[in-house]
mmCIF file with all atom_site columns, C-alpha atoms in Angstrom:
data_model
loop_
_atom_site.group_PDB
_atom_site.id
_atom_site.type_symbol
_atom_site.label_atom_id
_atom_site.label_alt_id
_atom_site.label_comp_id
_atom_site.label_asym_id
_atom_site.label_entity_id
_atom_site.label_seq_id
_atom_site.pdbx_PDB_ins_code
_atom_site.Cartn_x
_atom_site.Cartn_y
_atom_site.Cartn_z
_atom_site.occupancy
_atom_site.B_iso_or_equiv
_atom_site.pdbx_formal_charge
_atom_site.auth_seq_id
_atom_site.auth_comp_id
_atom_site.auth_asym_id
_atom_site.auth_atom_id
_atom_site.pdbx_PDB_model_num
ATOM 1   C CA . MET A 1 1   ? 22.077  14.969 8.259  1.00 52.00 ? 1289 MET A CA 1
ATOM 2   C CA . ALA A 1 2   ? 21.403  11.698 9.892  1.00 63.00 ? 1290 ALA A CA 1
ATOM 3   C CA . LYS A 1 3   ? 23.661  9.959  7.203  1.00 73.00 ? 1291 LYS A CA 1
ATOM 4   C CA . ASP A 1 4   ? 26.586  12.284 7.963  1.00 82.00 ? 1292 ASP A CA 1
ATOM 5   C CA . LYS A 1 5   ? 26.931  10.891 11.535 1.00 83.00 ? 1293 LYS A CA 1
ATOM 6   C CA . HIS A 1 6   ? 28.831  7.840  12.669 1.00 86.00 ? 1294 HIS A CA 1
ATOM 7   C CA . ARG A 1 7   ? 28.045  5.453  15.463 1.00 88.00 ? 1295 ARG A CA 1
ATOM 8   C CA . VAL A 1 8   ? 30.525  5.157  18.317 1.00 88.00 ? 1296 VAL A CA 1
ATOM 9   C CA . SER A 1 9   ? 30.146  2.375  21.120 1.00 90.00 ? 1297 SER A CA 1
ATOM 10  C CA . ILE A 1 10  ? 31.794  2.977  24.388 1.00 90.00 ? 1298 ILE A CA 1
ATOM 11  C CA . LYS A 1 11  ? 31.514  1.258  27.761 1.00 92.00 ? 1299 LYS A CA 1
ATOM 12  C CA . LEU A 1 12  ? 31.100  3.579  30.799 1.00 90.00 ? 1300 LEU A CA 1
ATOM 13  C CA . SER A 1 13  ? 31.621  3.082  34.518 1.00 92.00 ? 1301 SER A CA 1
ATOM 14  C CA . PRO A 1 14  ? 28.479  3.434  36.696 1.00 92.00 ? 1302 PRO A CA 1
ATOM 15  C CA . GLU A 1 15  ? 29.781  6.574  38.095 1.00 92.00 ? 1303 GLU A CA 1
ATOM 16  C CA . LEU A 1 16  ? 30.545  8.223  34.613 1.00 92.00 ? 1304 LEU A CA 1
ATOM 17  C CA . ARG A 1 17  ? 27.152  6.977  33.341 1.00 92.00 ? 1305 ARG A CA 1
ATOM 18  C CA . GLN A 1 18  ? 25.143  8.594  36.345 1.00 92.00 ? 1306 GLN A CA 1
ATOM 19  C CA . GLN A 1 19  ? 27.029  11.770 35.549 1.00 92.00 ? 1307 GLN A CA 1
ATOM 20  C CA . LEU A 1 20  ? 26.112  11.548 31.965 1.00 90.00 ? 1308 LEU A CA 1
ATOM 21  C CA . LYS A 1 21  ? 22.253  11.015 32.932 1.00 92.00 ? 1309 LYS A CA 1
ATOM 22  C CA . THR A 1 22  ? 22.542  13.974 35.226 1.00 91.00 ? 1310 THR A CA 1
ATOM 23  C CA . TYR A 1 23  ? 23.932  16.097 32.352 1.00 89.00 ? 1311 TYR A CA 1
ATOM 24  C CA . LYS A 1 24  ? 21.266  14.841 30.109 1.00 90.00 ? 1312 LYS A CA 1
ATOM 25  C CA . ALA A 1 25  ? 18.375  15.706 32.461 1.00 89.00 ? 1313 ALA A CA 1
ATOM 26  C CA . SER A 1 26  ? 19.999  19.357 33.175 1.00 88.00 ? 1314 SER A CA 1
ATOM 27  C CA . ARG A 1 27  ? 20.113  20.049 29.538 1.00 86.00 ? 1315 ARG A CA 1
ATOM 28  C CA . GLY A 1 28  ? 16.713  18.722 28.598 1.00 88.00 ? 1316 GLY A CA 1
ATOM 29  C CA . LYS A 1 29  ? 18.407  16.128 26.161 1.00 88.00 ? 1317 LYS A CA 1
ATOM 30  C CA . ARG A 1 30  ? 16.308  13.186 24.676 1.00 90.00 ? 1318 ARG A CA 1
ATOM 31  C CA . SER A 1 31  ? 19.082  10.736 24.798 1.00 91.00 ? 1319 SER A CA 1
ATOM 32  C CA . LEU A 1 32  ? 22.394  9.814  26.439 1.00 91.00 ? 1320 LEU A CA 1
ATOM 33  C CA . ALA A 1 33  ? 23.870  10.037 23.107 1.00 91.00 ? 1321 ALA A CA 1
ATOM 34  C CA . ALA A 1 34  ? 22.774  13.552 22.615 1.00 89.00 ? 1322 ALA A CA 1
ATOM 35  C CA . ALA A 1 35  ? 24.193  14.592 25.849 1.00 89.00 ? 1323 ALA A CA 1
ATOM 36  C CA . ALA A 1 36  ? 27.491  12.831 25.063 1.00 90.00 ? 1324 ALA A CA 1
ATOM 37  C CA . GLU A 1 37  ? 27.594  14.508 21.682 1.00 88.00 ? 1325 GLU A CA 1
ATOM 38  C CA . GLU A 1 38  ? 27.075  17.982 23.304 1.00 87.00 ? 1326 GLU A CA 1
ATOM 39  C CA . ILE A 1 39  ? 29.717  17.200 25.740 1.00 88.00 ? 1327 ILE A CA 1
ATOM 40  C CA . LEU A 1 40  ? 32.301  16.135 23.130 1.00 87.00 ? 1328 LEU A CA 1
ATOM 41  C CA . ALA A 1 41  ? 31.435  19.258 20.974 1.00 84.00 ? 1329 ALA A CA 1
ATOM 42  C CA . THR A 1 42  ? 32.014  21.627 23.745 1.00 83.00 ? 1330 THR A CA 1
ATOM 43  C CA . HIS A 1 43  ? 35.290  19.750 24.663 1.00 82.00 ? 1331 HIS A CA 1
ATOM 44  C CA . PHE A 1 44  ? 36.669  20.004 21.154 1.00 81.00 ? 1332 PHE A CA 1
ATOM 45  C CA . HIS A 1 45  ? 35.222  23.508 20.544 1.00 77.00 ? 1333 HIS A CA 1
ATOM 46  C CA . LEU A 1 46  ? 32.813  22.591 17.744 1.00 74.00 ? 1334 LEU A CA 1
ATOM 47  C CA . THR A 1 47  ? 30.278  25.186 18.025 1.00 57.00 ? 1335 THR A CA 1
ATOM 48  C CA . HIS A 1 48  ? 28.773  24.622 14.485 1.00 53.00 ? 1336 HIS A CA 1
ATOM 49  C CA . LEU A 1 49  ? 26.767  21.598 15.620 1.00 48.00 ? 1337 LEU A CA 1
ATOM 50  C CA . PRO A 1 50  ? 23.168  22.256 14.667 1.00 52.00 ? 1338 PRO A CA 1
ATOM 51  C CA . THR A 1 51  ? 21.570  21.279 17.940 1.00 54.00 ? 1339 THR A CA 1
ATOM 52  C CA . GLN A 1 52  ? 24.044  23.283 20.040 1.00 53.00 ? 1340 GLN A CA 1
ATOM 53  C CA . GLN A 1 53  ? 23.572  26.289 17.856 1.00 57.00 ? 1341 GLN A CA 1
ATOM 54  C CA . ALA A 1 54  ? 19.841  26.166 18.136 1.00 58.00 ? 1342 ALA A CA 1
ATOM 55  C CA . ALA A 1 55  ? 19.918  25.523 21.858 1.00 60.00 ? 1343 ALA A CA 1
ATOM 56  C CA . THR A 1 56  ? 22.269  28.689 22.019 1.00 64.00 ? 1344 THR A CA 1
ATOM 57  C CA . ASN A 1 57  ? 20.052  30.811 20.010 1.00 64.00 ? 1345 ASN A CA 1
ATOM 58  C CA . GLY A 1 58  ? 17.162  29.953 22.150 1.00 70.00 ? 1346 GLY A CA 1
ATOM 59  C CA . SER A 1 59  ? 19.241  30.592 25.390 1.00 78.00 ? 1347 SER A CA 1
ATOM 60  C CA . ILE A 1 60  ? 20.261  34.109 23.952 1.00 80.00 ? 1348 ILE A CA 1
ATOM 61  C CA . GLU A 1 61  ? 16.550  35.009 23.395 1.00 81.00 ? 1349 GLU A CA 1
ATOM 62  C CA . ARG A 1 62  ? 15.598  33.761 26.794 1.00 83.00 ? 1350 ARG A CA 1
ATOM 63  C CA . ILE A 1 63  ? 18.397  35.632 28.314 1.00 85.00 ? 1351 ILE A CA 1
ATOM 64  C CA . ALA A 1 64  ? 17.244  38.741 26.646 1.00 84.00 ? 1352 ALA A CA 1
ATOM 65  C CA . THR A 1 65  ? 13.741  38.339 27.649 1.00 86.00 ? 1353 THR A CA 1
ATOM 66  C CA . LEU A 1 66  ? 14.696  37.813 31.238 1.00 89.00 ? 1354 LEU A CA 1
ATOM 67  C CA . GLU A 1 67  ? 17.067  40.776 31.250 1.00 91.00 ? 1355 GLU A CA 1
ATOM 68  C CA . ALA A 1 68  ? 14.065  42.984 29.832 1.00 90.00 ? 1356 ALA A CA 1
ATOM 69  C CA . ARG A 1 69  ? 11.855  41.508 32.754 1.00 91.00 ? 1357 ARG A CA 1
ATOM 70  C CA . VAL A 1 70  ? 14.553  42.276 35.452 1.00 92.00 ? 1358 VAL A CA 1
ATOM 71  C CA . THR A 1 71  ? 14.779  45.803 34.109 1.00 91.00 ? 1359 THR A CA 1
ATOM 72  C CA . TYR A 1 72  ? 11.089  46.308 34.214 1.00 91.00 ? 1360 TYR A CA 1
ATOM 73  C CA . LEU A 1 73  ? 10.971  44.939 37.775 1.00 92.00 ? 1361 LEU A CA 1
ATOM 74  C CA . SER A 1 74  ? 13.921  47.113 38.873 1.00 92.00 ? 1362 SER A CA 1
ATOM 75  C CA . GLU A 1 75  ? 12.095  50.340 37.663 1.00 92.00 ? 1363 GLU A CA 1
ATOM 76  C CA . GLN A 1 76  ? 8.969   49.080 39.377 1.00 92.00 ? 1364 GLN A CA 1
ATOM 77  C CA . LEU A 1 77  ? 10.946  48.282 42.654 1.00 93.00 ? 1365 LEU A CA 1
ATOM 78  C CA . GLU A 1 78  ? 12.546  51.670 42.606 1.00 92.00 ? 1366 GLU A CA 1
ATOM 79  C CA . ALA A 1 79  ? 9.150   53.463 42.098 1.00 91.00 ? 1367 ALA A CA 1
ATOM 80  C CA . LEU A 1 80  ? 7.756   51.538 44.952 1.00 92.00 ? 1368 LEU A CA 1
ATOM 81  C CA . LYS A 1 81  ? 10.607  52.468 47.061 1.00 91.00 ? 1369 LYS A CA 1
ATOM 82  C CA . GLN A 1 82  ? 10.054  56.244 46.275 1.00 90.00 ? 1370 GLN A CA 1
ATOM 83  C CA . ALA A 1 83  ? 6.384   55.811 47.075 1.00 89.00 ? 1371 ALA A CA 1
ATOM 84  C CA . ILE A 1 84  ? 7.191   54.326 50.413 1.00 89.00 ? 1372 ILE A CA 1
ATOM 85  C CA . ALA A 1 85  ? 9.593   56.989 51.265 1.00 86.00 ? 1373 ALA A CA 1
ATOM 86  C CA . THR A 1 86  ? 7.217   59.741 50.417 1.00 86.00 ? 1374 THR A CA 1
ATOM 87  C CA . ASN A 1 87  ? 4.426   58.093 52.347 1.00 85.00 ? 1375 ASN A CA 1
ATOM 88  C CA . GLN A 1 88  ? 6.878   57.727 55.326 1.00 81.00 ? 1376 GLN A CA 1
ATOM 89  C CA . ALA A 1 89  ? 7.887   61.462 55.089 1.00 77.00 ? 1377 ALA A CA 1
ATOM 90  C CA . TYR A 1 90  ? 4.164   62.414 54.930 1.00 75.00 ? 1378 TYR A CA 1
ATOM 91  C CA . ASP A 1 91  ? 3.290   60.353 57.985 1.00 75.00 ? 1379 ASP A CA 1
ATOM 92  C CA . SER A 1 92  ? 6.126   61.529 60.067 1.00 76.00 ? 1380 SER A CA 1
ATOM 93  C CA . ALA A 1 93  ? 5.477   65.299 59.325 1.00 72.00 ? 1381 ALA A CA 1
ATOM 94  C CA . PRO A 1 94  ? 4.027   67.212 62.110 1.00 74.00 ? 1382 PRO A CA 1
ATOM 95  C CA . LYS A 1 95  ? 0.251   67.842 61.526 1.00 71.00 ? 1383 LYS A CA 1
ATOM 96  C CA . PRO A 1 96  ? -1.180  71.258 61.961 1.00 70.00 ? 1384 PRO A CA 1
ATOM 97  C CA . ASN A 1 97  ? -3.832  71.703 64.470 1.00 69.00 ? 1385 ASN A CA 1
ATOM 98  C CA . VAL A 1 98  ? -7.062  72.395 62.786 1.00 65.00 ? 1386 VAL A CA 1
ATOM 99  C CA . ILE A 1 99  ? -9.782  74.571 64.402 1.00 64.00 ? 1387 ILE A CA 1
ATOM 100 C CA . HIS A 1 100 ? -13.091 74.218 62.850 1.00 59.00 ? 1388 HIS A CA 1
ATOM 101 C CA . PRO A 1 101 ? -15.030 77.508 62.714 1.00 60.00 ? 1389 PRO A CA 1
ATOM 102 C CA . ALA A 1 102 ? -18.182 77.637 64.857 1.00 56.00 ? 1390 ALA A CA 1
ATOM 103 C CA . SER A 1 103 ? -20.329 77.559 61.500 1.00 55.00 ? 1391 SER A CA 1
ATOM 104 C CA . SER A 1 104 ? -19.311 74.108 60.859 1.00 55.00 ? 1392 SER A CA 1
ATOM 105 C CA . LEU A 1 105 ? -20.773 72.696 63.876 1.00 56.00 ? 1393 LEU A CA 1
ATOM 106 C CA . VAL A 1 106 ? -24.000 70.483 63.739 1.00 59.00 ? 1394 VAL A CA 1
ATOM 107 C CA . THR A 1 107 ? -26.839 72.277 65.220 1.00 61.00 ? 1395 THR A CA 1
ATOM 108 C CA . MET A 1 108 ? -30.298 70.959 65.815 1.00 62.00 ? 1396 MET A CA 1
ATOM 109 C CA . PRO A 1 109 ? -33.096 72.970 64.640 1.00 62.00 ? 1397 PRO A CA 1
ATOM 110 C CA . GLU A 1 110 ? -35.328 74.302 67.506 1.00 63.00 ? 1398 GLU A CA 1
ATOM 111 C CA . ASP A 1 111 ? -39.078 73.332 67.442 1.00 58.00 ? 1399 ASP A CA 1
ATOM 112 C CA . ASP A 1 112 ? -41.512 76.098 67.888 1.00 56.00 ? 1400 ASP A CA 1
ATOM 113 C CA . ASP A 1 113 ? -44.004 73.611 69.243 1.00 57.00 ? 1401 ASP A CA 1
ATOM 114 C CA . ASP A 1 114 ? -43.381 73.700 72.872 1.00 57.00 ? 1402 ASP A CA 1
ATOM 115 C CA . ASP A 1 115 ? -46.648 71.742 73.620 1.00 57.00 ? 1403 ASP A CA 1
ATOM 116 C CA . ASP A 1 116 ? -44.872 68.428 72.888 1.00 58.00 ? 1404 ASP A CA 1
ATOM 117 C CA . MET A 1 117 ? -42.649 69.162 75.946 1.00 59.00 ? 1405 MET A CA 1
ATOM 118 C CA . TYR A 1 118 ? -45.570 69.295 78.418 1.00 59.00 ? 1406 TYR A CA 1
ATOM 119 C CA . ASP A 1 119 ? -47.485 66.222 77.021 1.00 56.00 ? 1407 ASP A CA 1
ATOM 120 C CA . GLU A 1 120 ? -48.491 63.485 79.203 1.00 60.00 ? 1408 GLU A CA 1
ATOM 121 C CA . PRO A 1 121 ? -47.069 60.018 78.562 1.00 58.00 ? 1409 PRO A CA 1
ATOM 122 C CA . ASP A 1 122 ? -50.510 58.572 77.703 1.00 58.00 ? 1410 ASP A CA 1
ATOM 123 C CA . GLU A 1 123 ? -51.185 61.412 75.250 1.00 59.00 ? 1411 GLU A CA 1
ATOM 124 C CA . ILE A 1 124 ? -47.950 60.474 73.495 1.00 59.00 ? 1412 ILE A CA 1
ATOM 125 C CA . LEU A 1 125 ? -49.223 56.893 73.364 1.00 62.00 ? 1413 LEU A CA 1
ATOM 126 C CA . TYR A 1 126 ? -52.461 57.847 71.939 1.00 61.00 ? 1414 TYR A CA 1
ATOM 127 C CA . ASN A 1 127 ? -50.637 59.361 68.869 1.00 63.00 ? 1415 ASN A CA 1
ATOM 128 C CA . PHE A 1 128 ? -49.671 55.884 67.805 1.00 65.00 ? 1416 PHE A CA 1
ATOM 129 C CA . LEU A 1 129 ? -52.929 54.376 67.808 1.00 67.00 ? 1417 LEU A CA 1
ATOM 130 C CA . GLU A 1 130 ? -55.159 54.034 64.664 1.00 71.00 ? 1418 GLU A CA 1
ATOM 131 C CA . PRO A 1 131 ? -57.952 56.628 64.260 1.00 71.00 ? 1419 PRO A CA 1
ATOM 132 C CA . GLY A 1 132 ? -61.305 55.796 65.842 1.00 70.00 ? 1420 GLY A CA 1
ATOM 133 C CA . VAL A 1 133 ? -59.792 53.213 68.297 1.00 65.00 ? 1421 VAL A CA 1
ATOM 134 C CA . GLN A 1 134 ? -60.454 53.822 71.919 1.00 65.00 ? 1422 GLN A CA 1
ATOM 135 C CA . PRO A 1 135 ? -57.893 52.492 74.625 1.00 59.00 ? 1423 PRO A CA 1
#
């Protein structure tokens, strides 16, 4: 393939050379010659250049992948919007007043040992001493 190509030498103004460098960088080309070749092929509608064909095929695959991602993200976004709308509708709906039956109230068991109520403070403290120890 390299034998089929011919070398062309041209002189460019600084402005045109800078534009070619910018084009080269934006297209990811390795050299100014490759960028100039792509520009000429595009200008003359020569789409059968192998480098341009490969770039086009890669671009089509990338575009298809990006379209699939955008579709997936759009579906996720729509589901999220619906979930938010449902949640907001639930939050703004009037809440019924709930009255708990008396059986659900917490009650404390009653002690049958009423002797503790009449214990003296010193008797209560004696209960915490070790057996056999006198205060």
